[in-house]
Coordinates of C-alpha atoms in Angstrom, one line a residue:
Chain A
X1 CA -33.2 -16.4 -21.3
X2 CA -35.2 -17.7 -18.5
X3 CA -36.9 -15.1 -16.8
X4 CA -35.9 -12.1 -14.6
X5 CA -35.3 -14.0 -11.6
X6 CA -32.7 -16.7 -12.9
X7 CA -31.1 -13.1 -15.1
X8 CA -30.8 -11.4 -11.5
X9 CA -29.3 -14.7 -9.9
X10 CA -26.6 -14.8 -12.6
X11 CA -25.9 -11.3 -12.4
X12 CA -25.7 -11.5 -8.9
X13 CA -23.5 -14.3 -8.8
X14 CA -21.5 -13.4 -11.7
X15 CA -20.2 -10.3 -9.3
X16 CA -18.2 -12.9 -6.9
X17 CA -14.9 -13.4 -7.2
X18 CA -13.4 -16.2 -9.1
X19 CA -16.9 -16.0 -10.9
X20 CA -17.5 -15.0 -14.3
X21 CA -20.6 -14.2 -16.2
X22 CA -20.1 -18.3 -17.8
X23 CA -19.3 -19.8 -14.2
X24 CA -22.2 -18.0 -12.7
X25 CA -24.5 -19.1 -15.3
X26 CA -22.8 -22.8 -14.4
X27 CA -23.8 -22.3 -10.9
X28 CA -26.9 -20.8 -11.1
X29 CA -28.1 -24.0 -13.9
X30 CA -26.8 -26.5 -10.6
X31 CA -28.8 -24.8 -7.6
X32 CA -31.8 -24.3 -10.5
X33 CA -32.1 -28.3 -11.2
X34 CA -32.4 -29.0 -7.2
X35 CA -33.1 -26.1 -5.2
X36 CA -34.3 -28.1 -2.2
X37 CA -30.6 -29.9 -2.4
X38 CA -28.4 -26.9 -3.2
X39 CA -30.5 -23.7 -3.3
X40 CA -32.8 -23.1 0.1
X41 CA -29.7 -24.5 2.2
X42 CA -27.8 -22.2 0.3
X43 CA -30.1 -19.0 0.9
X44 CA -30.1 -20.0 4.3
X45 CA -27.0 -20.3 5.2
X46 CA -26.4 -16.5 3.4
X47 CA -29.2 -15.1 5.6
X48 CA -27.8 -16.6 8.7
X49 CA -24.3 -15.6 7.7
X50 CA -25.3 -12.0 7.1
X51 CA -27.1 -11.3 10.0
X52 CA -24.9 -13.1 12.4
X53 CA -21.4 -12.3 10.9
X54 CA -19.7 -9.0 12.4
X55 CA -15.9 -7.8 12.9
X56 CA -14.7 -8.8 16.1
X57 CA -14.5 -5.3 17.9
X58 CA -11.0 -6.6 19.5
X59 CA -9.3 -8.0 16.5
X60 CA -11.2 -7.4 13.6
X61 CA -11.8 -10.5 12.3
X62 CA -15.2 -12.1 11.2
X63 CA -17.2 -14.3 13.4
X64 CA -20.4 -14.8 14.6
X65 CA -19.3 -14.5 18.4
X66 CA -17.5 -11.2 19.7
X67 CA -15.3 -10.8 21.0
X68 CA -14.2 -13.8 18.6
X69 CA -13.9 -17.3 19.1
X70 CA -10.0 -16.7 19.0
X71 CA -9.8 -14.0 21.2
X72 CA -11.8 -15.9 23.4
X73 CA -9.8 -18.4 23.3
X74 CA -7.7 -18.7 26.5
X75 CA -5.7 -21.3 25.3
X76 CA -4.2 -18.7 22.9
X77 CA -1.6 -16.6 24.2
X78 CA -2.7 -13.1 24.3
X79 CA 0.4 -11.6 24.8
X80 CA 1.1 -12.1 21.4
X81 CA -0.3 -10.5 18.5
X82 CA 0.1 -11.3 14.9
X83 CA -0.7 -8.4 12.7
X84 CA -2.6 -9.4 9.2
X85 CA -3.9 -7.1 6.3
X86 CA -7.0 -9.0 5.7
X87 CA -9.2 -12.5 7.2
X88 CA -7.8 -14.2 4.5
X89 CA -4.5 -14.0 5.3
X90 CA -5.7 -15.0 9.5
X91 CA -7.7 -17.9 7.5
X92 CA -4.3 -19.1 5.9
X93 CA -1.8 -18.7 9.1
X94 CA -4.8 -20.5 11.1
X95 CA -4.8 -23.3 8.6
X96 CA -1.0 -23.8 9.0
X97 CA -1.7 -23.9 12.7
X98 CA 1.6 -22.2 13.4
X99 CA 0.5 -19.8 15.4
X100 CA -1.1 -19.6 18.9
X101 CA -1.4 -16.0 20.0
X102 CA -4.0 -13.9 18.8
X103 CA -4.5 -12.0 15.8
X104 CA -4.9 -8.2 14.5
X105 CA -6.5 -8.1 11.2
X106 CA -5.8 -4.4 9.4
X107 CA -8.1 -4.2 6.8
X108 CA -5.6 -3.7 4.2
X109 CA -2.3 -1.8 3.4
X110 CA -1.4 1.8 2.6
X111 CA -1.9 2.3 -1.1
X112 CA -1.8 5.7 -2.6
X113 CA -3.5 4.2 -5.9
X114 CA -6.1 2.1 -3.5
X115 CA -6.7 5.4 -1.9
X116 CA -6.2 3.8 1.7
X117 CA -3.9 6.1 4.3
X118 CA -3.4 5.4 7.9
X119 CA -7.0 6.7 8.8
X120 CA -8.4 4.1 6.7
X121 CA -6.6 0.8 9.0
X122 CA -7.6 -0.8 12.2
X123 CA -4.6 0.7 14.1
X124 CA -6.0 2.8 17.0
X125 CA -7.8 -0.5 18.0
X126 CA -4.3 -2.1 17.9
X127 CA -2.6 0.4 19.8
X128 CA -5.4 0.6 22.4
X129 CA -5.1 -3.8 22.9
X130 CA -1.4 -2.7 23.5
X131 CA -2.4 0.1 25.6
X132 CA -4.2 -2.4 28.1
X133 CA -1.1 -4.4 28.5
X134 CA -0.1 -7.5 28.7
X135 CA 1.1 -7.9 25.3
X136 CA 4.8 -8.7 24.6
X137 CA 5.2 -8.8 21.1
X138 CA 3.5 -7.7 17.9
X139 CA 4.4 -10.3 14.5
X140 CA 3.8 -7.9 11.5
X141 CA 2.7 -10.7 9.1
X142 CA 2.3 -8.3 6.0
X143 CA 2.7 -9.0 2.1
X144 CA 6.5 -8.8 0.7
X145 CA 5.2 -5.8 -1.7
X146 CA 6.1 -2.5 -1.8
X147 CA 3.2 -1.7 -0.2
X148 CA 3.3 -4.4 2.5
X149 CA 6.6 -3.2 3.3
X150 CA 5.7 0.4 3.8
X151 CA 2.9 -0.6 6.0
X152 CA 5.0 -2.6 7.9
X153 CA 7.1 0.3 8.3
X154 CA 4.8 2.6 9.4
X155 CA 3.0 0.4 12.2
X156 CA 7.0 -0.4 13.1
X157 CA 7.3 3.9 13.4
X158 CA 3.9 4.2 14.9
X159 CA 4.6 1.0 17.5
X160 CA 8.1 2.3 18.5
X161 CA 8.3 3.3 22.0
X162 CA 5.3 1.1 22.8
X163 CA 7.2 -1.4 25.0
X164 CA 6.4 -4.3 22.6
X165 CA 8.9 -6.5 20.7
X166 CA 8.2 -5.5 17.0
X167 CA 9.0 -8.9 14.1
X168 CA 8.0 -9.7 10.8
X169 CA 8.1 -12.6 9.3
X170 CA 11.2 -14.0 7.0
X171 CA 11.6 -13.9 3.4
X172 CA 13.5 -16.4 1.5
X173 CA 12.7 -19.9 -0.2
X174 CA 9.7 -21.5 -0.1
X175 CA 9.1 -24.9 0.8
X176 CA 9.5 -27.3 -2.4
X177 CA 11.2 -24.1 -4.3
X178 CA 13.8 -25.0 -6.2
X179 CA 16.6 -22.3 -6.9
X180 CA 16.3 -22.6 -10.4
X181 CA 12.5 -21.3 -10.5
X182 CA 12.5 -18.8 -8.1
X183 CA 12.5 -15.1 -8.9
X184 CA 14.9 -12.6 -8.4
X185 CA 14.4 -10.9 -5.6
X186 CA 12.6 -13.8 -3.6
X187 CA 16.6 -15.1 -4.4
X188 CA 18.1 -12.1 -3.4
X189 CA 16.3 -11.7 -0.3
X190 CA 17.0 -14.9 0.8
X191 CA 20.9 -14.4 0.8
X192 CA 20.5 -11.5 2.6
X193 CA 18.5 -13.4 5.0
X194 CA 20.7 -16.5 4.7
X195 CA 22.4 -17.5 8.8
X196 CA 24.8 -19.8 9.9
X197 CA 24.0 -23.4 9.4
Chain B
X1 CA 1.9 -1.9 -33.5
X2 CA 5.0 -3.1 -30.9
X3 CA 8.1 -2.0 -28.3
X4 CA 10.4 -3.7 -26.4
X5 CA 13.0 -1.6 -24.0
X6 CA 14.2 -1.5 -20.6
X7 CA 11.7 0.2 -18.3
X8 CA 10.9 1.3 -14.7
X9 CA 8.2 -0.3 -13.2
X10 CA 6.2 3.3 -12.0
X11 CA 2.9 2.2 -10.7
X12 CA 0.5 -0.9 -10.2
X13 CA -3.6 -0.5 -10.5
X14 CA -5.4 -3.7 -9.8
X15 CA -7.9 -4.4 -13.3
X16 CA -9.9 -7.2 -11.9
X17 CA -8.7 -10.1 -10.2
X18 CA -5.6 -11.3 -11.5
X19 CA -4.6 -8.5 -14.3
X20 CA -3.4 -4.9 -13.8
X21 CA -3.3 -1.6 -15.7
X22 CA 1.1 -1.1 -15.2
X23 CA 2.8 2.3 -16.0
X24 CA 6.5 1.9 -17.0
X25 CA 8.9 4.6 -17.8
X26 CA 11.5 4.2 -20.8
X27 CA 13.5 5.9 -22.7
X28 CA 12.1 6.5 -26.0
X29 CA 8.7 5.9 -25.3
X30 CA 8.2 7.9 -21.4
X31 CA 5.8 7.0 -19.4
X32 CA 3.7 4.0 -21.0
X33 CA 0.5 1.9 -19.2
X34 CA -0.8 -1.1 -20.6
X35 CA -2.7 -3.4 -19.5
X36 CA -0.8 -6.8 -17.9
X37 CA -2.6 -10.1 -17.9
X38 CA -1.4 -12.1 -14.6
X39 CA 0.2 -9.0 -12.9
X40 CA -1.5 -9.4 -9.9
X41 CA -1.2 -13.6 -9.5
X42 CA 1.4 -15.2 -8.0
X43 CA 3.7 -15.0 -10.6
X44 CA 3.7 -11.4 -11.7
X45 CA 3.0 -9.5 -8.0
X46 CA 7.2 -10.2 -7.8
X47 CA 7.8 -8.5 -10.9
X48 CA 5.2 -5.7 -10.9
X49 CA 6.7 -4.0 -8.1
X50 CA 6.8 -0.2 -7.8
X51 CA 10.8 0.3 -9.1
X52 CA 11.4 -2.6 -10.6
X53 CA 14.1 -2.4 -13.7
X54 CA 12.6 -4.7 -16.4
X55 CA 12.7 -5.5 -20.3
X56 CA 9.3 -4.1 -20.7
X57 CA 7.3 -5.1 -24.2
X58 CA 3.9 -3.6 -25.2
X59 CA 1.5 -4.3 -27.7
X60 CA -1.1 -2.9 -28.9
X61 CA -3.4 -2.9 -32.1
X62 CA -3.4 0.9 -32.9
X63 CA -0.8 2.8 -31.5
X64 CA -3.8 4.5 -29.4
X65 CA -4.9 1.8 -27.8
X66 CA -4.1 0.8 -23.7
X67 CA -3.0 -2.3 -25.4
X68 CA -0.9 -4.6 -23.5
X69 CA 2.5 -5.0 -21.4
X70 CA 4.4 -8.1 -20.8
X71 CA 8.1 -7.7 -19.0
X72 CA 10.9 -9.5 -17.9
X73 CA 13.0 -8.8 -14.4
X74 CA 15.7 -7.4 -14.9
X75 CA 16.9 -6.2 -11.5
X76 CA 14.5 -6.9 -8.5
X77 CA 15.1 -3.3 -6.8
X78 CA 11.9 -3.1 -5.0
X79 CA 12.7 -6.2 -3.5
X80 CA 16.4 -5.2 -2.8
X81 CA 15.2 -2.2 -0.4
X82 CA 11.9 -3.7 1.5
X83 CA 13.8 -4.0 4.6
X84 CA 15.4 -0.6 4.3
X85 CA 12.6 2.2 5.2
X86 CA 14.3 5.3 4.3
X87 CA 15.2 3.6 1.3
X88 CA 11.6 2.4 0.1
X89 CA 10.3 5.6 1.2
X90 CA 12.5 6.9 -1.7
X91 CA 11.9 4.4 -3.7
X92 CA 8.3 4.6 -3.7
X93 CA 8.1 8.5 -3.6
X94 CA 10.4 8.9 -6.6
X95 CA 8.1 6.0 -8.7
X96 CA 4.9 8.0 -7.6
X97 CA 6.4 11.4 -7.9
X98 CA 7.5 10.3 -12.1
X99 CA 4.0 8.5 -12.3
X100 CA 1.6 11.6 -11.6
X101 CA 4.0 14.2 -12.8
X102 CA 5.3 12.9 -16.2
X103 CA 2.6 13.0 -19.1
X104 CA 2.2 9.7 -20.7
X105 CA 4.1 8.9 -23.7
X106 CA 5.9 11.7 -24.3
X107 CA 9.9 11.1 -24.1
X108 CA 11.9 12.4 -21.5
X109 CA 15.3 10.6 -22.4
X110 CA 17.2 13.0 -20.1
X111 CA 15.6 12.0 -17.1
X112 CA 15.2 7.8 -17.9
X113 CA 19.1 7.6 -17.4
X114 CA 19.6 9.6 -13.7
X115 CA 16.4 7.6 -12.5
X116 CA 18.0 4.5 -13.9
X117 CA 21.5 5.1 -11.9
X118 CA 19.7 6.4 -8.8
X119 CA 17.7 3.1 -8.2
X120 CA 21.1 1.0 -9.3
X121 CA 22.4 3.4 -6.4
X122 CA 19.4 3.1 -4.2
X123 CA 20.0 -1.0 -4.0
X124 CA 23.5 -0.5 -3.7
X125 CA 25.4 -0.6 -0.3
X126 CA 23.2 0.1 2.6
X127 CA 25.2 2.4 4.4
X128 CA 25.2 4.6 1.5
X129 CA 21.7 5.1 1.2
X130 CA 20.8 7.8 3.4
X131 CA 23.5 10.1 1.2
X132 CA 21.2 9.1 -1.8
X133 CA 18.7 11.7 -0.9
X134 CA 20.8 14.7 -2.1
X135 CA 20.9 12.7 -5.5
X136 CA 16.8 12.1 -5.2
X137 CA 16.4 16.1 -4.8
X138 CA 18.5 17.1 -7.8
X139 CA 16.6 14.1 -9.2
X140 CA 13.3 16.3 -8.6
X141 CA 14.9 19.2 -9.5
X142 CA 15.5 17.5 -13.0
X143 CA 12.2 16.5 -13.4
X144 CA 10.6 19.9 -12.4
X145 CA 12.8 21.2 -15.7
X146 CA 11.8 18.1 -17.6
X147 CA 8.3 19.6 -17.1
X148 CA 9.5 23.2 -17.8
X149 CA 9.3 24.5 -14.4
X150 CA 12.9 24.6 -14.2
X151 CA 14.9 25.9 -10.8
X152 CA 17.3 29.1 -11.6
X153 CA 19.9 28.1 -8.5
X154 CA 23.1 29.6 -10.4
X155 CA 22.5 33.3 -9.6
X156 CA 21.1 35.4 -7.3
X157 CA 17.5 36.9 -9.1
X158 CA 18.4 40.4 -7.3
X159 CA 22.1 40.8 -7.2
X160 CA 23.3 38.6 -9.6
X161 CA 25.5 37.1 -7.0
X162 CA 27.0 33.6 -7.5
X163 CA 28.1 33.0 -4.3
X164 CA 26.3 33.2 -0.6
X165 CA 23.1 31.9 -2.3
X166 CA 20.9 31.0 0.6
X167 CA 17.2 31.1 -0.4
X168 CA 14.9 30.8 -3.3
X169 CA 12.0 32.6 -4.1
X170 CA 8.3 30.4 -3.9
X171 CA 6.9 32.6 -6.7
X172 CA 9.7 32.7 -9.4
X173 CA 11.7 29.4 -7.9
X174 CA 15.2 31.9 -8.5
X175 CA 17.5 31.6 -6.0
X176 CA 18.2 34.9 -3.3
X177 CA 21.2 35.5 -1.4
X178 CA 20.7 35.8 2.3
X179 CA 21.4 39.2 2.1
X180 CA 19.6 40.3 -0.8
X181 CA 16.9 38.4 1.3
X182 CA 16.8 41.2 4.1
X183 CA 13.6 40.9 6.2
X184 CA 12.2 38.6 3.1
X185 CA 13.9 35.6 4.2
X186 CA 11.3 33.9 6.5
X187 CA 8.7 33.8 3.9
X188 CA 11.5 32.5 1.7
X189 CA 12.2 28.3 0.6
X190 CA 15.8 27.5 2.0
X191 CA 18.7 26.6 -0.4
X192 CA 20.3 24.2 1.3
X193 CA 24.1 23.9 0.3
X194 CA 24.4 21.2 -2.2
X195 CA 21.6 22.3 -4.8
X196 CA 23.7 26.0 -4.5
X197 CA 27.4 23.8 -5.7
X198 CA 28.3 24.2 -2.1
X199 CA 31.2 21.0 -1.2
X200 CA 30.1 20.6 2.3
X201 CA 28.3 17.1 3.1
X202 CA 25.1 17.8 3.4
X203 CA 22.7 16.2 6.3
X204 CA 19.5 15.8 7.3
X205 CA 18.8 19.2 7.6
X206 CA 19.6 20.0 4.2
X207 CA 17.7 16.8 3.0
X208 CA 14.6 18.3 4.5
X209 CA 14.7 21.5 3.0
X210 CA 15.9 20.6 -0.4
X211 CA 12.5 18.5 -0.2
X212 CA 10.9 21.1 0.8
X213 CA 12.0 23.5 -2.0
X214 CA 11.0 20.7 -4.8
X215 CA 7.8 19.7 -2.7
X216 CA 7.3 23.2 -2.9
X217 CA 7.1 23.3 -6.8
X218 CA 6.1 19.8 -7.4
X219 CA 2.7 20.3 -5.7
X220 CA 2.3 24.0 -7.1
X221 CA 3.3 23.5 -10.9
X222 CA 3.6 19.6 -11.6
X223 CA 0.8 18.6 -9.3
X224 CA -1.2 21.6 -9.1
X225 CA -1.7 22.7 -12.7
X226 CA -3.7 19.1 -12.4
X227 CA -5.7 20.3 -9.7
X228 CA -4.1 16.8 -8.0
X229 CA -2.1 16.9 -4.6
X230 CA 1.2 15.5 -3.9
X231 CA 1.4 11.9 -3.7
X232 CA 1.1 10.6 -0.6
X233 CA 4.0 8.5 -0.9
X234 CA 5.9 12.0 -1.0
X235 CA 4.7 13.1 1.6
X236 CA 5.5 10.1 3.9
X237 CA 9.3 10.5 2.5
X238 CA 9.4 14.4 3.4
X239 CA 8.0 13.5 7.0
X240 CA 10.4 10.2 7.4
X241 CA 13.2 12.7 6.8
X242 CA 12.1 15.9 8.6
X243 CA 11.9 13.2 11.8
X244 CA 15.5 12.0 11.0
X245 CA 16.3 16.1 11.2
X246 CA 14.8 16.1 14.4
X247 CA 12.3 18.2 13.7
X248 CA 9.2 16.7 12.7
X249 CA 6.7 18.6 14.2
X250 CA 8.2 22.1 13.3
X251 CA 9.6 21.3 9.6
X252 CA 7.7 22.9 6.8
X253 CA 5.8 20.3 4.4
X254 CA 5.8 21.3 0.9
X255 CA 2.9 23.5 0.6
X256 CA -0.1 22.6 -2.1
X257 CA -0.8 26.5 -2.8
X258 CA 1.8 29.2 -3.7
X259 CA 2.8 31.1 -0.7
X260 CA 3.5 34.9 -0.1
X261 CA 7.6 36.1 -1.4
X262 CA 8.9 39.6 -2.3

């Protein structure tokens, strides 16, 4: 079409996620008409990104500074810990700004189809942050899924007996949901959830 | 080509970013993947759950084909039992278990029903639940002779006996009285009571070893012959009950190779 260069960018591009072979062609057309604009910044920025980006050896989240910048943090109250599957779900709790404590970031759930066991989470770094002490309670934040649930479960077995307060977080209706839209079991869950008003 | 019946959700594989390949069980038509458009965005993750009971529909251009499933909830068991974790455990062994054990699309009508009324069960009154797993055992045991690898638990294989049943041989899965079983018995799988007809409520104990006995076979004949291991979700339900029996550390896990019996 163009050459081999613009066929590797596309290709390259096209192996994101939300991008397609047509959206990466898109793309690649917009950083092509004005690389000094969109294209060198853009190259930059990735090389920067890649070499300075690691998992925070505390918490396992991404940042260029580790221990983190929210570890760091000592506004943040260390002595609690909310336990996420991935950075996007830290990313989305930290966006609410709902929660000041710290973070543990698992690196997924247990999934016997995804092939990931209990070897393949961030757990003995988690038990040994509640080893040090200091830490009163640990907020499993985990998907409402089958396999969420399970993990949930296991950390809750493999936590017991820690000394921590173990939570999760509530189930029930959204924000903005009406009744009449929601789906069965978010419903369900919900009443069993329901407390006095 | 075109179905539409009531189905068990079995198992979820992620196909990409939103869509996934789903395996349902039904009646007429067994076990059944196909591939879901949305199953894994916001709308479908809630009804492609592991155990889910849904009106499932596929279609497909040749009858061959992956083709595609489309469903409609029907009762939300999975999430009925997410803050129960003997129950998921169950749950999700017994929907992994069917998955890797059943051959796809080949009918197994006898089992659909008992599977159907177990999970009914399963998101039934909590206090209930732990007696459930006497019910998922002889569920196993009815799948093992859904597969042809069928438990002889009436008689004793050496005496003939019908009563005092206490054991059951690893080789030929026949059941042994625990006489007949003489100095045998320690290499033998334990019968626990309520597989044998026995009245007495069984307990944790029992649970244990009648997972045991069909873990025993399961990974051997139904998993074995496959050359694939137990699922792991089996696994974690044999080890959540050997711990309620109090002895997780000692209890035997259902072994993946054929062990030494007279």
């Amino acid at each position: 079409m163009g050459g081999p260069e613009i066929e590797r960018l596309i290709a390259l591009l096209a192996r994101l996620p939300g991008l397609g072979p047509r959206s990466a062609r898109r793309a690649a057309l917009k950083m092509l008409g004005e690389p000094h604009r969109h294209m060198l910044p853009l190259a930059a920025a990735l090389t920067e990104a890649a070499r300075a980006v690691r998992p925070c050896r505390r918490c396992c989240n991404l940042d260029s500074a580790d221990p983190c910048t929210i570890c760091a943090d000592p506004a943040r109250d260390q002595g609690l810990i909310c336990v996420v599957e991935s950075v996007a779900d830290l990313w989305a709790l930290e966006r609410a700004a709902v929660h000041r404590g710290t973070y543990h970031v698992l690196g997924g759930v247990l999934s016997a189809l995804g092939g990931v066991g209990p070897e393949d989470l961030s757990l003995p770094a988690l038990q040994a942050r509640i080893a040090e002490g200091g830490v009163q309670e640990v907020i499993l934040a985990l998907s409402a899924t089958v396999d969420g649930a399970s993990t949930a479960h296991y950390l809750a077995d493999r936590l017991q007996g820690s000394g921590v307060a173990l939570t999760r977080l509530a189930q029930g209706v959204p924000m903005g949901g009406a009744l009449e839209v929601l789906d069965d079991g978010t419903l369900a869950a919900a009443l069993r959830a329901r407390r006095p008003a | 080509m075109e179905w539409q019946a009531p189905a068990i959700v079995l198992e979820t594989r992620l196909y990409g970013e939103h869509d996934i390949i789903a395996a349902v069980f039904t009646e007429e038509h067994g076990l059944h993947r196909g591939l879901a458009r949305g199953g894994a965005g916001r709308a479908g993750a809630a009804l492609w759950q592991a155990g889910n009971l849904v009106t499932a529909r596929w279609v497909g251009r040749l009858a061959d084909q992956l083709g595609h499933l489309s469903a409609e909830l029907v009762h939300p068991a999975a999430a009925l039992v997410l803050e129960d974790a003997l129950a998921l455990a169950m749950l999700r062994a017994l929907t992994a278990t069917a998955a890797g054990a059943l051959a796809e699309r080949q009918a197994h009508a006898r089992l659909f029903a008992p599977m159907l009324s177990f999970i009914a069960a399963l998101t039934g009154e909590e206090e209930s639940r732990p007696a459930l797993l006497a019910d998922y055992v002889r569920l196993e045991a009815a799948l093992l002779g859904e597969l042809g690898y069928g438990l002889a638990l009436d008689a004793c294989a050496l005496t003939g006996a019908r009563t005092g049943l206490a054991f059951v041989s690893p080789r030929s899965g026949r059941a042994v009285t625990a006489d007949a079983a003489g100095q045998w018995a320690g290499r033998l799988l334990r019968l626990p009571g309520f597989l044998a007809g026995g009245n007495a409520m069984p307990g944790p104990a029992d649970w244990r070893d009648g997972l045991a006995l069909t873990g025993h076979f399961l990974a051997r004949d139904a998993f074995g012959h496959h050359h694939r291991p137990l699922p792991a979700a089996r696994i974690a339900l044999f080890d959540r009950v050997a711990a309620l029996a109090g002895d997780a550390t000692q209890a035997p896990r259902p072994a993946t190779e054929p062990s030494e019996s007279p």
